[in-house]
Amino acid sequence: MAESCLFCRIVGGEIPAEEVFRTEDVLAFRDISPVAPVHVLVVPLVHHDSLSQLEDAELAGKLLLAAVEAARCENLLETGYRVVLNTGRDAGQSVGHIHAHVLGGRALEWPPG
Ligand code: DGP
Protein backbone atom coordinates (compact mmCIF):
# COMPACT_ATOMS: atom_id res chain seq x y z
CA MET A 1 0.00 0.00 0.00
CA ALA A 2 1.20 3.50 -0.83
CA GLU A 3 0.29 5.49 2.25
CA SER A 4 -0.43 8.73 0.43
CA CYS A 5 -2.46 7.08 -2.31
CA LEU A 6 -6.16 7.90 -2.23
CA PHE A 7 -7.28 4.63 -3.79
CA CYS A 8 -4.99 2.56 -1.51
CA ARG A 9 -6.73 4.27 1.39
CA ILE A 10 -10.14 3.39 -0.08
CA VAL A 11 -8.99 -0.20 -0.60
CA GLY A 12 -7.84 -0.28 3.03
CA GLY A 13 -11.17 1.08 4.29
CA GLU A 14 -9.55 4.22 5.65
CA ILE A 15 -11.65 6.39 3.33
CA PRO A 16 -15.26 5.30 2.78
CA ALA A 17 -16.57 4.44 -0.66
CA GLU A 18 -19.68 2.78 -1.98
CA GLU A 19 -18.45 -0.68 -2.88
CA VAL A 20 -19.97 -2.59 -5.78
CA PHE A 21 -17.92 -5.73 -5.20
CA ARG A 22 -14.53 -6.87 -4.01
CA THR A 23 -12.45 -9.89 -4.94
CA GLU A 24 -9.06 -11.02 -3.66
CA ASP A 25 -7.47 -8.90 -6.41
CA VAL A 26 -9.69 -5.90 -7.14
CA LEU A 27 -12.21 -3.49 -5.66
CA ALA A 28 -15.09 -1.92 -7.60
CA PHE A 29 -16.67 1.18 -6.11
CA ARG A 30 -18.77 4.13 -7.24
CA ASP A 31 -17.04 7.25 -8.50
CA ILE A 32 -17.56 10.23 -6.20
CA SER A 33 -18.24 12.51 -9.20
CA PRO A 34 -20.17 10.39 -11.68
CA VAL A 35 -20.21 11.53 -15.30
CA ALA A 36 -22.83 8.98 -16.33
CA PRO A 37 -25.80 7.32 -14.59
CA VAL A 38 -23.47 4.39 -13.90
CA HIS A 39 -19.86 5.27 -13.07
CA VAL A 40 -17.90 2.59 -11.29
CA LEU A 41 -14.14 2.51 -10.71
CA VAL A 42 -12.28 -0.80 -10.66
CA VAL A 43 -8.85 -0.83 -9.00
CA PRO A 44 -6.33 -3.52 -8.13
CA LEU A 45 -5.87 -3.91 -4.39
CA VAL A 46 -2.12 -3.69 -4.95
CA HIS A 47 -0.76 -0.27 -5.89
CA HIS A 48 0.37 0.40 -9.46
CA ASP A 49 0.69 4.01 -10.61
CA SER A 50 -0.94 3.58 -13.99
CA LEU A 51 -1.43 1.23 -16.90
CA SER A 52 2.08 2.11 -18.05
CA GLN A 53 3.56 0.57 -14.90
CA LEU A 54 1.43 -2.57 -14.95
CA GLU A 55 3.60 -5.51 -15.99
CA ASP A 56 1.47 -8.24 -14.40
CA ALA A 57 -0.51 -9.68 -17.33
CA GLU A 58 -2.65 -11.83 -15.05
CA LEU A 59 -3.66 -8.82 -12.98
CA ALA A 60 -4.34 -6.82 -16.15
CA GLY A 61 -6.70 -9.56 -17.29
CA LYS A 62 -8.39 -9.67 -13.90
CA LEU A 63 -8.86 -5.90 -13.97
CA LEU A 64 -10.50 -6.09 -17.39
CA LEU A 65 -12.74 -8.99 -16.42
CA ALA A 66 -13.68 -7.16 -13.23
CA ALA A 67 -14.77 -4.21 -15.38
CA VAL A 68 -17.09 -6.60 -17.22
CA GLU A 69 -18.34 -7.90 -13.87
CA ALA A 70 -19.05 -4.32 -12.76
CA ALA A 71 -21.05 -3.80 -15.97
CA ARG A 72 -22.92 -7.02 -15.25
CA CYS A 73 -23.68 -5.93 -11.68
CA GLU A 74 -25.04 -2.63 -13.01
CA ASN A 75 -27.17 -4.33 -15.70
CA LEU A 76 -25.23 -2.77 -18.56
CA LEU A 77 -24.45 -5.87 -20.59
CA GLU A 78 -27.45 -5.47 -22.88
CA THR A 79 -27.36 -1.69 -23.34
CA GLY A 80 -23.57 -1.35 -23.47
CA TYR A 81 -20.90 0.45 -21.54
CA ARG A 82 -17.45 1.96 -21.87
CA VAL A 83 -14.25 1.01 -20.05
CA VAL A 84 -11.69 3.80 -19.80
CA LEU A 85 -8.19 3.80 -18.32
CA ASN A 86 -6.96 7.37 -18.27
CA THR A 87 -3.18 7.12 -18.29
CA GLY A 88 -0.92 10.10 -17.69
CA ARG A 89 -1.29 13.85 -17.89
CA ASP A 90 -2.75 14.29 -21.35
CA ALA A 91 -5.39 11.66 -20.64
CA GLY A 92 -6.40 13.52 -17.49
CA GLN A 93 -5.37 10.87 -14.98
CA SER A 94 -5.84 12.56 -11.62
CA VAL A 95 -5.32 9.64 -9.22
CA GLY A 96 -2.01 7.79 -9.43
CA HIS A 97 -3.37 4.30 -8.78
CA ILE A 98 -4.47 2.44 -11.88
CA HIS A 99 -8.25 2.43 -12.23
CA ALA A 100 -10.71 1.46 -14.90
CA HIS A 101 -13.78 3.63 -15.28
CA VAL A 102 -16.93 1.66 -16.18
CA LEU A 103 -19.45 4.07 -17.66
CA GLY A 104 -22.97 3.47 -18.83
CA GLY A 105 -26.66 4.08 -18.39
CA ARG A 106 -26.88 6.58 -21.25
CA ALA A 107 -25.68 6.89 -24.83
CA LEU A 108 -22.02 7.92 -24.61
CA GLU A 109 -20.49 10.26 -27.17
CA TRP A 110 -17.46 9.49 -29.29
CA PRO A 111 -14.79 10.74 -29.61
CA PRO A 112 -14.24 11.81 -26.01
CA GLY A 113 -13.02 15.36 -25.47
P1 DGP B 1 -9.04 9.92 -13.34
O1 DGP B 1 -9.35 11.36 -13.61
O2 DGP B 1 -9.14 9.04 -14.59
O3 DGP B 1 -7.75 9.74 -12.59
O4 DGP B 1 -10.22 9.41 -12.40
C1 DGP B 1 -10.21 9.57 -11.03
C2 DGP B 1 -11.62 9.42 -10.56
O5 DGP B 1 -11.61 9.24 -9.17
C3 DGP B 1 -12.50 10.64 -10.83
O6 DGP B 1 -13.54 10.28 -11.75
C4 DGP B 1 -13.08 11.00 -9.48
C5 DGP B 1 -12.77 9.80 -8.63
N1 DGP B 1 -12.50 10.11 -7.24
C6 DGP B 1 -11.61 11.04 -6.79
N2 DGP B 1 -11.60 11.05 -5.46
C7 DGP B 1 -12.49 10.09 -5.06
C8 DGP B 1 -12.92 9.63 -3.76
O7 DGP B 1 -12.47 10.08 -2.72
N3 DGP B 1 -13.85 8.64 -3.76
C9 DGP B 1 -14.37 8.10 -4.91
N4 DGP B 1 -15.31 7.15 -4.78
N5 DGP B 1 -13.98 8.52 -6.13
C10 DGP B 1 -13.06 9.51 -6.20
Tab-separated table of C-alpha atoms and ligand atoms in Angstrom:
chain	number	residue	atom	x	y	z
A	1	MET	CA	0.000	0.000	0.000
A	2	ALA	CA	1.197	3.497	-0.833
A	3	GLU	CA	0.287	5.489	2.247
A	4	SER	CA	-0.432	8.732	0.431
A	5	CYS	CA	-2.455	7.079	-2.314
A	6	LEU	CA	-6.159	7.898	-2.234
A	7	PHE	CA	-7.282	4.627	-3.792
A	8	CYS	CA	-4.993	2.563	-1.515
A	9	ARG	CA	-6.731	4.271	1.391
A	10	ILE	CA	-10.136	3.393	-0.077
A	11	VAL	CA	-8.986	-0.204	-0.599
A	12	GLY	CA	-7.843	-0.279	3.026
A	13	GLY	CA	-11.166	1.075	4.290
A	14	GLU	CA	-9.555	4.222	5.653
A	15	ILE	CA	-11.654	6.390	3.326
A	16	PRO	CA	-15.263	5.300	2.785
A	17	ALA	CA	-16.572	4.439	-0.663
A	18	GLU	CA	-19.680	2.784	-1.981
A	19	GLU	CA	-18.451	-0.683	-2.877
A	20	VAL	CA	-19.975	-2.591	-5.779
A	21	PHE	CA	-17.922	-5.726	-5.198
A	22	ARG	CA	-14.534	-6.870	-4.013
A	23	THR	CA	-12.446	-9.888	-4.939
A	24	GLU	CA	-9.064	-11.024	-3.661
A	25	ASP	CA	-7.468	-8.902	-6.412
A	26	VAL	CA	-9.692	-5.899	-7.136
A	27	LEU	CA	-12.207	-3.490	-5.658
A	28	ALA	CA	-15.092	-1.924	-7.599
A	29	PHE	CA	-16.667	1.184	-6.110
A	30	ARG	CA	-18.770	4.129	-7.239
A	31	ASP	CA	-17.039	7.251	-8.500
A	32	ILE	CA	-17.563	10.233	-6.204
A	33	SER	CA	-18.242	12.513	-9.205
A	34	PRO	CA	-20.170	10.390	-11.679
A	35	VAL	CA	-20.209	11.531	-15.299
A	36	ALA	CA	-22.831	8.978	-16.332
A	37	PRO	CA	-25.796	7.318	-14.587
A	38	VAL	CA	-23.468	4.386	-13.898
A	39	HIS	CA	-19.861	5.269	-13.074
A	40	VAL	CA	-17.896	2.587	-11.288
A	41	LEU	CA	-14.136	2.509	-10.711
A	42	VAL	CA	-12.279	-0.796	-10.659
A	43	VAL	CA	-8.854	-0.832	-9.003
A	44	PRO	CA	-6.333	-3.521	-8.131
A	45	LEU	CA	-5.870	-3.914	-4.388
A	46	VAL	CA	-2.118	-3.688	-4.946
A	47	HIS	CA	-0.758	-0.273	-5.892
A	48	HIS	CA	0.369	0.405	-9.463
A	49	ASP	CA	0.689	4.010	-10.608
A	50	SER	CA	-0.936	3.577	-13.991
A	51	LEU	CA	-1.433	1.226	-16.901
A	52	SER	CA	2.079	2.106	-18.053
A	53	GLN	CA	3.564	0.573	-14.895
A	54	LEU	CA	1.428	-2.573	-14.948
A	55	GLU	CA	3.596	-5.515	-15.988
A	56	ASP	CA	1.473	-8.240	-14.401
A	57	ALA	CA	-0.513	-9.681	-17.326
A	58	GLU	CA	-2.645	-11.833	-15.047
A	59	LEU	CA	-3.660	-8.821	-12.980
A	60	ALA	CA	-4.340	-6.821	-16.148
A	61	GLY	CA	-6.696	-9.564	-17.285
A	62	LYS	CA	-8.395	-9.671	-13.904
A	63	LEU	CA	-8.863	-5.898	-13.972
A	64	LEU	CA	-10.504	-6.085	-17.392
A	65	LEU	CA	-12.742	-8.994	-16.424
A	66	ALA	CA	-13.682	-7.163	-13.229
A	67	ALA	CA	-14.766	-4.211	-15.375
A	68	VAL	CA	-17.093	-6.596	-17.218
A	69	GLU	CA	-18.336	-7.896	-13.867
A	70	ALA	CA	-19.055	-4.323	-12.759
A	71	ALA	CA	-21.046	-3.804	-15.968
A	72	ARG	CA	-22.917	-7.024	-15.246
A	73	CYS	CA	-23.684	-5.929	-11.676
A	74	GLU	CA	-25.042	-2.632	-13.011
A	75	ASN	CA	-27.174	-4.329	-15.704
A	76	LEU	CA	-25.229	-2.765	-18.557
A	77	LEU	CA	-24.449	-5.873	-20.593
A	78	GLU	CA	-27.446	-5.473	-22.877
A	79	THR	CA	-27.365	-1.695	-23.338
A	80	GLY	CA	-23.567	-1.351	-23.471
A	81	TYR	CA	-20.900	0.450	-21.540
A	82	ARG	CA	-17.445	1.962	-21.869
A	83	VAL	CA	-14.251	1.006	-20.045
A	84	VAL	CA	-11.688	3.799	-19.796
A	85	LEU	CA	-8.187	3.796	-18.320
A	86	ASN	CA	-6.963	7.369	-18.275
A	87	THR	CA	-3.180	7.124	-18.291
A	88	GLY	CA	-0.918	10.097	-17.689
A	89	ARG	CA	-1.294	13.845	-17.891
A	90	ASP	CA	-2.750	14.287	-21.351
A	91	ALA	CA	-5.390	11.662	-20.637
A	92	GLY	CA	-6.405	13.518	-17.491
A	93	GLN	CA	-5.369	10.867	-14.984
A	94	SER	CA	-5.839	12.561	-11.620
A	95	VAL	CA	-5.319	9.645	-9.217
A	96	GLY	CA	-2.006	7.786	-9.429
A	97	HIS	CA	-3.371	4.305	-8.785
A	98	ILE	CA	-4.470	2.444	-11.884
A	99	HIS	CA	-8.245	2.434	-12.231
A	100	ALA	CA	-10.713	1.457	-14.899
A	101	HIS	CA	-13.785	3.627	-15.279
A	102	VAL	CA	-16.925	1.665	-16.179
A	103	LEU	CA	-19.449	4.073	-17.664
A	104	GLY	CA	-22.975	3.471	-18.834
A	105	GLY	CA	-26.664	4.078	-18.393
A	106	ARG	CA	-26.883	6.579	-21.252
A	107	ALA	CA	-25.676	6.890	-24.834
A	108	LEU	CA	-22.022	7.918	-24.612
A	109	GLU	CA	-20.492	10.264	-27.173
A	110	TRP	CA	-17.462	9.487	-29.290
A	111	PRO	CA	-14.787	10.741	-29.610
A	112	PRO	CA	-14.238	11.808	-26.005
A	113	GLY	CA	-13.016	15.359	-25.470
B	1	DGP	P1	-9.036	9.920	-13.343
B	1	DGP	O1	-9.347	11.361	-13.611
B	1	DGP	O2	-9.140	9.037	-14.585
B	1	DGP	O3	-7.753	9.743	-12.589
B	1	DGP	O4	-10.217	9.414	-12.400
B	1	DGP	C1	-10.207	9.573	-11.027
B	1	DGP	C2	-11.621	9.421	-10.564
B	1	DGP	O5	-11.607	9.240	-9.170
B	1	DGP	C3	-12.503	10.641	-10.834
B	1	DGP	O6	-13.539	10.278	-11.747
B	1	DGP	C4	-13.080	10.995	-9.484
B	1	DGP	C5	-12.769	9.797	-8.633
B	1	DGP	N1	-12.503	10.113	-7.245
B	1	DGP	C6	-11.610	11.038	-6.792
B	1	DGP	N2	-11.603	11.047	-5.456
B	1	DGP	C7	-12.491	10.093	-5.056
B	1	DGP	C8	-12.918	9.629	-3.764
B	1	DGP	O7	-12.469	10.075	-2.723
B	1	DGP	N3	-13.847	8.642	-3.763
B	1	DGP	C9	-14.370	8.098	-4.910
B	1	DGP	N4	-15.305	7.148	-4.783
B	1	DGP	N5	-13.984	8.519	-6.131
B	1	DGP	C10	-13.056	9.509	-6.201
